[in-house]
mmCIF file of C-alpha atoms and ligand atoms in Angstrom:
data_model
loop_
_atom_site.group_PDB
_atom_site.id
_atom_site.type_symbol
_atom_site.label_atom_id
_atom_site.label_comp_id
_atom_site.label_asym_id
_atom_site.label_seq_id
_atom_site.Cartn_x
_atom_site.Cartn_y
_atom_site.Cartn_z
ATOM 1 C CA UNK A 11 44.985 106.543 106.681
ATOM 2 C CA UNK A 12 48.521 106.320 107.829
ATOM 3 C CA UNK A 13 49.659 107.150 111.366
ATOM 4 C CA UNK A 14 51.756 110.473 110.426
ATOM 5 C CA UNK A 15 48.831 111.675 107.649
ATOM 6 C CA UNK A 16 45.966 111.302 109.655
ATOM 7 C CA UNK A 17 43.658 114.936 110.491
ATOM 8 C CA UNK A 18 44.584 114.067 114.155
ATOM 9 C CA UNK A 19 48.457 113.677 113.948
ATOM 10 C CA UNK A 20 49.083 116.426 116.135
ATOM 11 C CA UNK A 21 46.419 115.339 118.561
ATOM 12 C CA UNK A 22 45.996 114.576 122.493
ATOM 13 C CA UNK A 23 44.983 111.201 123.684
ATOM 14 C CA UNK A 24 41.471 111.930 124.982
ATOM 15 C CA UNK A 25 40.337 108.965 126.868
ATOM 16 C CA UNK A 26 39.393 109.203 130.247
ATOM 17 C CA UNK A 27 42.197 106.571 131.232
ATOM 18 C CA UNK A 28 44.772 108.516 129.252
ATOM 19 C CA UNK A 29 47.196 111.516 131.104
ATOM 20 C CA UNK A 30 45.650 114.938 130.121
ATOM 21 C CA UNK A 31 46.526 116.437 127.306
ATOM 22 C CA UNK A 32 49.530 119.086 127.947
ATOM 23 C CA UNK A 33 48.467 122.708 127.909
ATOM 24 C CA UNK A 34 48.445 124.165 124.301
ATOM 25 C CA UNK A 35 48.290 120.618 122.430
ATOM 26 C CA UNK A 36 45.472 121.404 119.727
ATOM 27 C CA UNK A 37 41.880 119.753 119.616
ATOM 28 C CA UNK A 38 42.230 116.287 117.300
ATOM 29 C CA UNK A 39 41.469 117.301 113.475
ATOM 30 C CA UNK A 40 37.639 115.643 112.493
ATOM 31 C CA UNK A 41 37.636 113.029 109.957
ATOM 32 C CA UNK A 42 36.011 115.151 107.232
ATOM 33 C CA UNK A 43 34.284 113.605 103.979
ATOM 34 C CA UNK A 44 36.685 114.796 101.768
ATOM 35 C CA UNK A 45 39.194 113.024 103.643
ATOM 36 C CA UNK A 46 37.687 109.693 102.460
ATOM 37 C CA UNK A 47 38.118 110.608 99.040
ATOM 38 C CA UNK A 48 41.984 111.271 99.790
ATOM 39 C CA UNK A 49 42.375 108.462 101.335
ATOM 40 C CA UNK A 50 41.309 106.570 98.389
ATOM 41 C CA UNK A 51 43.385 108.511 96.015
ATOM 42 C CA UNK A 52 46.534 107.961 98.477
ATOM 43 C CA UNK A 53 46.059 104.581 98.608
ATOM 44 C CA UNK A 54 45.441 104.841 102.540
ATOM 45 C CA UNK A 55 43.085 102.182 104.323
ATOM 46 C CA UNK A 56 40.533 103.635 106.313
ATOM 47 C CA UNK A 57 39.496 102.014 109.784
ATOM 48 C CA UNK A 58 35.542 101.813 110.604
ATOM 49 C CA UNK A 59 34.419 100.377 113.846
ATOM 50 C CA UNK A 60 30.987 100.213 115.390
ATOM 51 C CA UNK A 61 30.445 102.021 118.647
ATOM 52 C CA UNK A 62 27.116 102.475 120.466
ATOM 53 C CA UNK A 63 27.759 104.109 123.835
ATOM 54 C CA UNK A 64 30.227 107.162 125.030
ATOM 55 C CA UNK A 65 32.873 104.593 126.723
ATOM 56 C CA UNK A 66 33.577 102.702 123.513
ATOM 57 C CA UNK A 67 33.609 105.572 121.230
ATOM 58 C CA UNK A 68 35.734 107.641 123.452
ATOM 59 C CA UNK A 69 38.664 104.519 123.771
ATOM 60 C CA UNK A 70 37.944 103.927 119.397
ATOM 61 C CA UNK A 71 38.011 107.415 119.101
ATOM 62 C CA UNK A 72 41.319 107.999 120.684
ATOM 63 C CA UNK A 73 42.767 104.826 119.130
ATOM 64 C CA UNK A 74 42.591 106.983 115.629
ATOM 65 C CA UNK A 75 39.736 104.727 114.124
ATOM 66 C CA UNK A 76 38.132 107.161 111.093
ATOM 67 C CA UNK A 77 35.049 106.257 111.088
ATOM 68 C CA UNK A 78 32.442 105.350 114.222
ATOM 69 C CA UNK A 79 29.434 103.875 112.876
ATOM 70 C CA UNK A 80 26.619 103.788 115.118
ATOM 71 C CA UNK A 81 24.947 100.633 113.571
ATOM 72 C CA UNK A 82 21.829 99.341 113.448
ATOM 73 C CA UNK A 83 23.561 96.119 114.920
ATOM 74 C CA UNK A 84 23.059 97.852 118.533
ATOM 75 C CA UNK A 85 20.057 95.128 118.134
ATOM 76 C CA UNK A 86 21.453 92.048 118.331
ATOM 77 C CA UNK A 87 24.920 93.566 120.161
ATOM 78 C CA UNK A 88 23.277 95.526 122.832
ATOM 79 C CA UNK A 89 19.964 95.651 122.803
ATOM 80 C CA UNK A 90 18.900 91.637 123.069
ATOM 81 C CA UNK A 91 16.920 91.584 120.096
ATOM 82 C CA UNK A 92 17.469 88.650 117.242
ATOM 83 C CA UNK A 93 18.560 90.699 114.295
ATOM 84 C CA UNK A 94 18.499 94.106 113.353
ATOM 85 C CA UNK A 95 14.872 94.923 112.502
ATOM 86 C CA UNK A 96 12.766 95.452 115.444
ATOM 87 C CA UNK A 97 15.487 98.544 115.998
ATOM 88 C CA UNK A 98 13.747 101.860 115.646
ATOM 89 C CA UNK A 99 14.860 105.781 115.242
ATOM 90 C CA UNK A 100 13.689 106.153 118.744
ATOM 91 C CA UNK A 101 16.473 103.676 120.199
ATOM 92 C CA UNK A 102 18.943 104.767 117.661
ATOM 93 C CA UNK A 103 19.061 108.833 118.276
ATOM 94 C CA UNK A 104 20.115 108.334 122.415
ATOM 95 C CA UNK A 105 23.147 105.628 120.843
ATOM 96 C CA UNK A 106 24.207 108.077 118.406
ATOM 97 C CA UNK A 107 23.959 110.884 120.549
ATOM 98 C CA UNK A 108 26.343 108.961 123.334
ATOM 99 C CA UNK A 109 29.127 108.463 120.265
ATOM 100 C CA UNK A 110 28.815 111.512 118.811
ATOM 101 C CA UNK A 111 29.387 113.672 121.971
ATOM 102 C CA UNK A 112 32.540 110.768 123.565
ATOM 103 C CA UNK A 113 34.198 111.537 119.825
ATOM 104 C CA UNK A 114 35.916 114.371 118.517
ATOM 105 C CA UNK A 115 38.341 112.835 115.856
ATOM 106 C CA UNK A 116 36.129 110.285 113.800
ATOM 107 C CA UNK A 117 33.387 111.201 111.374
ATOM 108 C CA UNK A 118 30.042 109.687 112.928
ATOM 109 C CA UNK A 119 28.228 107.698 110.831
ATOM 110 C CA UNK A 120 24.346 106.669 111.766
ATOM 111 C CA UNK A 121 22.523 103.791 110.841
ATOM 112 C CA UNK A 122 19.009 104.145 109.741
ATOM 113 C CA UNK A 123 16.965 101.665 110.975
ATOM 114 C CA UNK A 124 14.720 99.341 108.785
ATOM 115 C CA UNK A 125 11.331 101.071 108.284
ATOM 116 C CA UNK A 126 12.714 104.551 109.030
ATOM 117 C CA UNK A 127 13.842 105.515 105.153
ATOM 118 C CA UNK A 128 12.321 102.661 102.391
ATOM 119 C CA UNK A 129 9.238 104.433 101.649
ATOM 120 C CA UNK A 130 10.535 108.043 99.978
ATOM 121 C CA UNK A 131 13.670 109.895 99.931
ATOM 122 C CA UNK A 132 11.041 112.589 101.700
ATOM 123 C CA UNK A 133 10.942 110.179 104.912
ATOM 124 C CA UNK A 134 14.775 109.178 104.338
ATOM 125 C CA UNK A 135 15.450 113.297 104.825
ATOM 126 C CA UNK A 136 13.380 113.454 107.694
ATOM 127 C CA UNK A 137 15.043 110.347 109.643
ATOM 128 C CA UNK A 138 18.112 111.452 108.686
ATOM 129 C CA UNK A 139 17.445 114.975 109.709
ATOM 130 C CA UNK A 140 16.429 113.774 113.145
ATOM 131 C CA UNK A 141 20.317 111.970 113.238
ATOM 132 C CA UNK A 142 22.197 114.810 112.676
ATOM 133 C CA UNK A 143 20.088 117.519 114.563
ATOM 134 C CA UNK A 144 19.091 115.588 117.554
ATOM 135 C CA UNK A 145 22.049 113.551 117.415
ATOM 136 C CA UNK A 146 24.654 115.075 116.174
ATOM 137 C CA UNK A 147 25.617 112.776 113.660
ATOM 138 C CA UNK A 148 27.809 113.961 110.206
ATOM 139 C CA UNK A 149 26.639 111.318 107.874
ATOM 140 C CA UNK A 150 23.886 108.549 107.676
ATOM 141 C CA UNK A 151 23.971 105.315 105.918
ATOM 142 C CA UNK A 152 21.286 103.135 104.555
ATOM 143 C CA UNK A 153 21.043 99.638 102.725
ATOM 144 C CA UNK A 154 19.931 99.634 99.421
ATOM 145 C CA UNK A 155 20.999 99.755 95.888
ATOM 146 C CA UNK A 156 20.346 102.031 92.873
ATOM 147 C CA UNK A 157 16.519 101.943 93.809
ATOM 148 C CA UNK A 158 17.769 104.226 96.482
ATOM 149 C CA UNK A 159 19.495 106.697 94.766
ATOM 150 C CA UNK A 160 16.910 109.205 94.468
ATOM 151 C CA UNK A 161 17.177 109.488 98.187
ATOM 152 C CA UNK A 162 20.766 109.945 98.407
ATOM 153 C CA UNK A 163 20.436 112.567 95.700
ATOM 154 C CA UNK A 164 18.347 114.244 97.826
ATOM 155 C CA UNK A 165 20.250 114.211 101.335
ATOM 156 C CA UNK A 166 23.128 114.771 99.217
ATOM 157 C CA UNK A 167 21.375 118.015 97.990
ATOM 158 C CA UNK A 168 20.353 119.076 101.409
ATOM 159 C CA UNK A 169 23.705 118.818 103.152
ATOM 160 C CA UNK A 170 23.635 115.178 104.466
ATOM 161 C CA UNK A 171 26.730 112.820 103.731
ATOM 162 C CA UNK A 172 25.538 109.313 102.760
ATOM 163 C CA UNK A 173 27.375 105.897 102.954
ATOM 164 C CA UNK A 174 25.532 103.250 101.120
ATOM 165 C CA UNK A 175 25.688 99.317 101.953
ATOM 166 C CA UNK A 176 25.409 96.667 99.617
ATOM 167 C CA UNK A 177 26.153 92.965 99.242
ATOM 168 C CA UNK A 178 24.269 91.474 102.610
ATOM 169 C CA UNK A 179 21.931 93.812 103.517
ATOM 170 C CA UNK A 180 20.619 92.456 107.181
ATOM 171 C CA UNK A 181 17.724 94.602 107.120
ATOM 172 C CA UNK A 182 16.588 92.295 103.781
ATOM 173 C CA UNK A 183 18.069 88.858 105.772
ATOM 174 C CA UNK A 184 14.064 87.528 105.296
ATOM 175 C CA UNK A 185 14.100 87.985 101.501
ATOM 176 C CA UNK A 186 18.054 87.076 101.270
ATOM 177 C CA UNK A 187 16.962 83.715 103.052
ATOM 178 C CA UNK A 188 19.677 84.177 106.148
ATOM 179 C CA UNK A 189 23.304 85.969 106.170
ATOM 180 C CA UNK A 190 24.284 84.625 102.838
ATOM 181 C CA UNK A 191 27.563 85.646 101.367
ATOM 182 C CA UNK A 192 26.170 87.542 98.144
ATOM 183 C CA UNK A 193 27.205 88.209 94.317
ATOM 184 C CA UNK A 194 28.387 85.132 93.567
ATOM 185 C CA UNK A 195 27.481 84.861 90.114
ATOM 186 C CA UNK A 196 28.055 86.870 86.977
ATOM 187 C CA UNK A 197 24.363 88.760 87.013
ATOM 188 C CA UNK A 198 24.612 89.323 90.634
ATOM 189 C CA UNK A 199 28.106 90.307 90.448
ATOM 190 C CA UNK A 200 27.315 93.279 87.476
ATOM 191 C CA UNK A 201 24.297 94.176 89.407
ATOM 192 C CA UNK A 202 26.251 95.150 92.808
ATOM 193 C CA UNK A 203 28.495 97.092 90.543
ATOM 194 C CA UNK A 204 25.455 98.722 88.769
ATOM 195 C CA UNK A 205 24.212 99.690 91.880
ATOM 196 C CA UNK A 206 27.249 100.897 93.579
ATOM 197 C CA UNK A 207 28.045 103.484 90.989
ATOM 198 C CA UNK A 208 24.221 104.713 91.200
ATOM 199 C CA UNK A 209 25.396 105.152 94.477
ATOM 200 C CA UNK A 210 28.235 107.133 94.005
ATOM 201 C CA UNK A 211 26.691 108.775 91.144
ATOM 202 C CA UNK A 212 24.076 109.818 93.515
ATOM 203 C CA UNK A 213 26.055 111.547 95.741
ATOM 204 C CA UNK A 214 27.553 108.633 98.405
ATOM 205 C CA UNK A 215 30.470 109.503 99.870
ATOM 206 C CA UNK A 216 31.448 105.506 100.616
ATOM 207 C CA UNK A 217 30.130 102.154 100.236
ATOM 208 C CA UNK A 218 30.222 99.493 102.844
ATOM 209 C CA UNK A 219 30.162 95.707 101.094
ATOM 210 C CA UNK A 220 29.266 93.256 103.261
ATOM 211 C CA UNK A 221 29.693 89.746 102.140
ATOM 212 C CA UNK A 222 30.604 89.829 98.981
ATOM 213 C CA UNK A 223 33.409 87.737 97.467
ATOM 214 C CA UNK A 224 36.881 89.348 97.320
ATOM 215 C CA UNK A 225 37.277 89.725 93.212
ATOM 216 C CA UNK A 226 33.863 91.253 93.194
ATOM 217 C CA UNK A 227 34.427 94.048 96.077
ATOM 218 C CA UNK A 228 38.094 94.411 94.329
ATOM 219 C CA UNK A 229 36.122 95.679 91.135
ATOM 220 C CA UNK A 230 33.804 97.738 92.642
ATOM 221 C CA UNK A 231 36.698 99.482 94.457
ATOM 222 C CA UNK A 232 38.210 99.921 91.431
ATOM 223 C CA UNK A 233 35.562 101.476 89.604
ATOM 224 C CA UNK A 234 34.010 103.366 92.095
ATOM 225 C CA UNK A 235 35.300 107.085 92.934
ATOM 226 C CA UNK A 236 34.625 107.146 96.712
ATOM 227 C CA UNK A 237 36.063 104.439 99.269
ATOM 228 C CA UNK A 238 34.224 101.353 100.073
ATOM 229 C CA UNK A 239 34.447 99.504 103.210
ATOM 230 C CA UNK A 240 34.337 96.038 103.575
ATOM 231 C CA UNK A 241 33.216 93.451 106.251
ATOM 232 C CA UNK A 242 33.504 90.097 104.877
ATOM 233 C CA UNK A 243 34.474 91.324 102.032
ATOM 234 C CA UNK A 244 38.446 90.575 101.161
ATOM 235 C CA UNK A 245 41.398 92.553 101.741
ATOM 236 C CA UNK A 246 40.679 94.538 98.285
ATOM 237 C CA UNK A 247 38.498 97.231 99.829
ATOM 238 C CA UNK A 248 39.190 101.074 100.374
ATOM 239 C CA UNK A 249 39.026 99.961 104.095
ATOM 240 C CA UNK A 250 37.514 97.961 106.497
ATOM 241 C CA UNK A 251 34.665 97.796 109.310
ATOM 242 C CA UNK A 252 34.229 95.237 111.871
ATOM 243 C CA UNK A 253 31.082 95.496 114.672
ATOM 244 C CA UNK A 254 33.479 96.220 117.260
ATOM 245 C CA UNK A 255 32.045 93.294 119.727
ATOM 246 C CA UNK A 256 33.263 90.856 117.667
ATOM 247 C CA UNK A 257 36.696 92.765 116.894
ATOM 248 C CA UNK A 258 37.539 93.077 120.462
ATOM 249 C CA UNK A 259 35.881 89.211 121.080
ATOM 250 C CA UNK A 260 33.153 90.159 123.522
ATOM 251 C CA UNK A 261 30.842 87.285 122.137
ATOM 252 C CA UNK A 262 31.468 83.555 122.150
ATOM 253 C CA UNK A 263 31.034 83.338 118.319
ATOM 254 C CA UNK A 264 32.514 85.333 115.733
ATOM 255 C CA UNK A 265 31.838 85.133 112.268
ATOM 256 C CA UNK A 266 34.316 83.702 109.945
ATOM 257 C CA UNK A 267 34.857 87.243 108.235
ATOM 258 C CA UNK A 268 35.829 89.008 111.708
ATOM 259 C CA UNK A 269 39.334 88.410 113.800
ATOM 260 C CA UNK A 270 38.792 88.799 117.524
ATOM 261 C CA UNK A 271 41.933 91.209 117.598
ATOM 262 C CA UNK A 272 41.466 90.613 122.028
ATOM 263 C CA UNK A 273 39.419 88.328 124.478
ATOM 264 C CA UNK A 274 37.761 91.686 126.022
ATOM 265 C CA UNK A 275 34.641 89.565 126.985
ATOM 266 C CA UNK A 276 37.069 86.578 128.765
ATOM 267 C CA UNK A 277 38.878 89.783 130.929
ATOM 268 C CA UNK A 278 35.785 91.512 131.276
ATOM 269 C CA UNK A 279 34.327 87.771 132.781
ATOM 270 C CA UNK A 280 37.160 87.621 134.814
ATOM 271 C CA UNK A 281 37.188 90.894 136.121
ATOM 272 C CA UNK A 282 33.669 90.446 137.440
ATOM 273 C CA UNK A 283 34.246 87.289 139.390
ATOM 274 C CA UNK A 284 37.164 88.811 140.850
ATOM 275 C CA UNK A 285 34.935 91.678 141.979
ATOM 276 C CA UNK A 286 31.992 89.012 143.091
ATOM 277 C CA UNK A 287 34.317 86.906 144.996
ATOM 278 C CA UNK A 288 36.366 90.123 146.453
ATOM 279 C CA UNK A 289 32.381 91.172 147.820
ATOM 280 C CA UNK A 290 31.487 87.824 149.422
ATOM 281 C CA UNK A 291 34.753 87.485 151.079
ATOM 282 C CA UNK A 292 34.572 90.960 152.880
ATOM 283 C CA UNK A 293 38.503 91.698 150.936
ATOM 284 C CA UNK A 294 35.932 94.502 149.199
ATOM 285 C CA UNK A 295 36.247 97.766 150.228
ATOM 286 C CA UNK A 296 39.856 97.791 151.907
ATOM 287 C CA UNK A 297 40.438 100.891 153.367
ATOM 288 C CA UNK A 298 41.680 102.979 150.989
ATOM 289 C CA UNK A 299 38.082 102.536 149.391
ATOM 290 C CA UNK A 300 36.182 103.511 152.728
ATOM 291 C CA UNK A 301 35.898 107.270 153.917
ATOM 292 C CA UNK A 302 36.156 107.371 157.963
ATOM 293 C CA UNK A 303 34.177 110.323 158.387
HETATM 294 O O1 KIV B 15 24.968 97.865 111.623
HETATM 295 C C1 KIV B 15 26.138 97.540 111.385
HETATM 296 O O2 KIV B 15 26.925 97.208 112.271
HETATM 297 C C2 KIV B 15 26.583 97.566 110.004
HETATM 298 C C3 KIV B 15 27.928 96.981 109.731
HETATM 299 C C4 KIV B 15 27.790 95.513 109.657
HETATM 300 C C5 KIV B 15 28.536 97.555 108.512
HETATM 301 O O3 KIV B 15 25.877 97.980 109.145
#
């Protein structure tokens, strides 16, 4: 979206490190489904970011980012695990909750985890039930193609927003054989499309593409009705999403798909053996930290 269309243009910085809002200056405008679809028509490029905690989502929230998806990537990002799928509902619904209260621009996506939504679109309503009412979530999104779109017909029907994800699915990295840039060929290539507008047909209200090459995601875009978002994906997509660790370069690898727009983790290194060294030294607390009485 561009900076003077955007729901929030007449909105207050609201991060903790940012002055206070001056009296009067309304509430930021929420990122609202049907301002995907505009965005699409306009020709505007929506901005998707990952965010798993309050302190991230609040800084991405008030940096105008549209969408904060609370990915199932917390597993390999935050929680320590090797990939996505040991991640359950249970760790999910306190991450969500975290970015959906620290927001009050972007439209919260949630992940659901592998496990959680495969079986029936009866257990994909109840996870995703669980996201919005526990969590406070306004959309979910699952991998999966048109085999799934039974269940986004019915969270469609009962009030939930869905976001689909195709291309590499890392839920599927076991049967995919690794993180494996998909659709290359002809049949694969028709087959993403096929599934994209069962998506959309279904009731989606986006689709991410992960991994897909560029002339493929550029003809899904252009005959699909909603946005997609891409991550690895080319420049051709509706928008784009990065996991926001690899954005801001928190890790010491990225992968080739993502920029590290900052060196977040070098400062935040630094920072911390200023702090240690600051400690053992006895420089840490001066007196202006230190209450005499
Ligand atoms: O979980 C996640 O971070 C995602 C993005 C890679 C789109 O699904």
């Amino acid at each position: 979206m561009t900076e003077t269309d955007r729901p929030d243009s007449a909105g207050a910085p609201i991060s903790p490190a940012a002055p206070p809002a001056p009296e009067g200056v309304p509430v930021p405008k929420r990122v609202r489904v049907h301002h995907l679809r505009q965005a699409k028509e306009r020709g505007e490029a929506l901005t998707m970011l990952t965010a798993y905690d309050a302190v991230t989502a609040r800084i991405f929230d008030e940096a105008g980012i549209d969408i904060l998806l609370v990915g199932d990537s917390i597993g390999d990002n935050m929680l320590g695990h090797p990939t996505t799928i040991p991640v359950t509902v249970d760790e999910m619904i306190p991450a969500v909750r975290a970015v959906a209260r620290a927001s009050r621009r972007a439209l919260v996506v949630a992940d659901l985890p592998f496990g959680s939504y495969e079986a029936s679109p009866q257990q994909c309503l109840a996870t995703a039930v669980r996201m919005l009412k526990e969590a406070g979530a306004h959309a979910v999104k699952f991998e999966g193609g048109a085999h799934l779109a039974e269940h986004v017909r019915l969270l469609t029907r009962s009030g939930i927003p869905v976001v689909g994800h195709l291309g590499f699915t890392p839920q599927a990295e076991n049967l995919l054989g690794g993180k494996r840039v998909q659709a290359r060929d002809n049949d694969a290539a028709e087959q993403l499309v096929a599934d994209a507008l069962a998506l959309a047909d279904a009731g989606a209200v986006a689709v991410v593409l992960e991994m897909v090459p560029a002339p493929v995601a550029e003809r899904v875009t252009e005959v699909l009705p909603v946005p997609t978002i891409g991550i690895g994906a080319g420049p051709g997509c509706d928008g784009q999403v990065l996991v926001w660790t690899d954005m801001a370069g928190m890790t010491g690898w990225s992968p080739r798909f993502a920029q590290r727009f900052g060196e977040v983790g070098a400062e935040l290194y630094r920072a911390t053996r200023a702090y240690a060294r600051a400690v053992r030294e006895r420089a840490f607390p001066a007196p202006e930290h230190t209450y005499e009485r």
